[in-house]
Amino acid sequence: YHLTFILKIIGIIGGTGLDDPEILEGRTEKYMDTPFSKPFDALILGKIKSVDCILLARHGRQHTILPSKVNYQATIWALKEEGCTHVIGTTACGSLREEIQPGDIVIIDQFIDGTTMRPQSLYDGSHCCARGVCHILMGAKEVLIETAKKLGLCFMFCTWWVDVINMTTVPEVVLTKEAGICYASIAMVTDYDCWKEHEEAVLVDRDLQTPKENASKAKSLLLTAIPQIGSMEWSKTLHGLKNIAQFSVLKFLQSIHLTKG
């Protein structure tokens, strides 16, 4: 079948230490409203080597929003409305493996959901623009964890052969899937979290310093990878994602009562 050319627009969700708009050329700002209220900061539109990009600081440019308070629905809706075909999320994370050291960059390919009380659907019944219920098969197994102490979580995740732990991949990965957008996550390792015995405790000043050191690595990765993404043929993949998103929505039709005439 024939696939038309699709203009690639790359959304970048900037996390801790990587929400610097300087990576974009020809920058303009755009504040948006969505059915889920406003994202916590402006969308910054620009280019990376001729590829259209949109940068959004997940926690606000002053980093004032806690991970559990981020308006993920508004973030993904705004990027979708601006035509993003891809979203790359950057996130600080803790290592759960001895061999994955602070300062390493990890590309996440699966997730286990340990969050609670975060909206994980654009189809939550509260807005007429997204009617119905969306049932999308995810590419990775989801495990919901109701209660666990942080130390217990980390040791449990270690026994499950989990590599890193962070606070923002979910629900971004879920919402982008519903929106029919390609999603990838760049995880920047800051520490060993709290599982490793005899390791120095996680400290705020050090935990913020390490991402600053990681940021140059991640920026280099983005500046190199995004032009490659822009030059690749994504039509089949994007059409497939759009179809999955479209045909996974179960819409409820009003009942029609027929009477005998």
Short mmCIF file of C-alpha atoms in Angstrom, two decimals, residues 42-137:
data_model
loop_
_atom_site.label_atom_id
_atom_site.label_comp_id
_atom_site.label_asym_id
_atom_site.label_seq_id
_atom_site.Cartn_x
_atom_site.Cartn_y
_atom_site.Cartn_z
CA ALA A 42 6.03 27.04 27.35
CA LEU A 43 6.77 24.88 24.36
CA ILE A 44 10.05 26.01 22.83
CA LEU A 45 10.04 25.52 19.06
CA GLY A 46 13.25 25.40 17.07
CA LYS A 47 15.49 23.20 14.99
CA ILE A 48 18.41 20.84 15.44
CA LYS A 49 20.31 20.73 12.15
CA SER A 50 17.17 21.47 10.07
CA VAL A 51 14.97 19.00 12.01
CA ASP A 52 11.92 20.61 13.64
CA CYS A 53 11.97 20.12 17.40
CA ILE A 54 9.85 21.13 20.37
CA LEU A 55 11.38 21.28 23.85
CA LEU A 56 9.26 21.22 26.98
CA ALA A 57 10.69 21.33 30.50
CA ARG A 58 8.87 18.54 32.34
CA HIS A 59 9.22 20.13 35.78
CA GLY A 60 9.15 23.75 34.56
CA ARG A 61 12.29 25.69 33.70
CA GLN A 62 12.82 26.52 37.37
CA HIS A 63 12.38 22.83 38.26
CA THR A 64 9.61 23.56 40.75
CA ILE A 65 7.20 20.71 39.94
CA LEU A 66 7.49 17.36 41.72
CA PRO A 67 7.38 14.22 39.52
CA SER A 68 4.02 13.19 41.01
CA LYS A 69 2.58 16.64 40.26
CA VAL A 70 3.63 16.92 36.61
CA ASN A 71 0.66 17.32 34.27
CA TYR A 72 1.65 14.46 31.96
CA GLN A 73 -1.65 14.49 30.08
CA ALA A 74 -1.28 18.17 29.16
CA THR A 75 2.36 17.63 28.20
CA ILE A 76 1.65 14.81 25.76
CA TRP A 77 -1.53 16.42 24.40
CA ALA A 78 0.32 19.66 23.65
CA LEU A 79 3.12 17.84 21.84
CA LYS A 80 0.57 15.81 19.89
CA GLU A 81 -1.36 18.95 18.87
CA GLU A 82 1.86 20.53 17.64
CA GLY A 83 2.39 17.54 15.37
CA CYS A 84 5.16 15.67 17.15
CA THR A 85 5.82 12.29 15.56
CA HIS A 86 8.50 11.32 18.07
CA VAL A 87 9.09 12.14 21.73
CA ILE A 88 12.39 11.69 23.50
CA GLY A 89 12.18 11.92 27.27
CA THR A 90 15.25 12.59 29.37
CA THR A 91 15.30 11.54 32.99
CA ALA A 92 17.63 11.24 35.95
CA CYS A 93 17.69 7.76 37.41
CA GLY A 94 19.27 5.56 40.05
CA SER A 95 21.24 2.46 39.15
CA LEU A 96 20.20 -0.95 40.42
CA ARG A 97 23.25 -2.67 38.93
CA GLU A 98 26.83 -2.56 40.13
CA GLU A 99 28.07 -2.29 36.54
CA ILE A 100 25.80 0.66 35.71
CA GLN A 101 27.67 3.52 37.32
CA PRO A 102 26.83 7.16 38.07
CA GLY A 103 27.57 9.12 34.93
CA ASP A 104 26.39 6.36 32.58
CA ILE A 105 23.66 6.90 29.99
CA VAL A 106 20.99 4.19 29.71
CA ILE A 107 18.43 3.81 26.91
CA ILE A 108 15.33 2.29 28.48
CA ASP A 109 13.45 -0.35 26.49
CA GLN A 110 11.02 -1.80 29.05
CA PHE A 111 9.30 -0.57 32.18
CA ILE A 112 7.68 -1.75 35.39
CA ASP A 113 5.11 0.66 36.79
CA GLY A 114 5.39 1.35 40.50
CA THR A 115 3.51 4.66 40.47
CA THR A 116 0.17 5.35 42.12
CA MET A 117 -2.54 7.95 41.53
CA ARG A 118 -1.13 9.26 38.23
CA PRO A 119 -3.56 9.64 35.32
CA GLN A 120 -2.43 7.13 32.71
CA SER A 121 -4.91 7.73 29.91
CA LEU A 122 -6.04 10.56 27.67
CA TYR A 123 -9.37 8.73 27.55
CA ASP A 124 -10.40 9.21 31.17
CA GLY A 125 -13.99 10.21 30.42
CA SER A 126 -13.56 13.81 31.50
CA HIS A 127 -13.23 15.48 28.10
CA CYS A 128 -15.38 15.33 24.99
CA CYS A 129 -12.29 15.52 22.76
CA ALA A 130 -11.22 12.06 23.88
CA ARG A 131 -14.33 9.94 24.16
CA GLY A 132 -14.33 6.24 24.84
CA VAL A 133 -11.96 3.83 26.57
CA CYS A 134 -8.54 3.05 25.15
CA HIS A 135 -7.16 -0.49 25.40
CA ILE A 136 -3.63 -0.60 24.01
CA LEU A 137 -1.32 -3.58 24.25
#
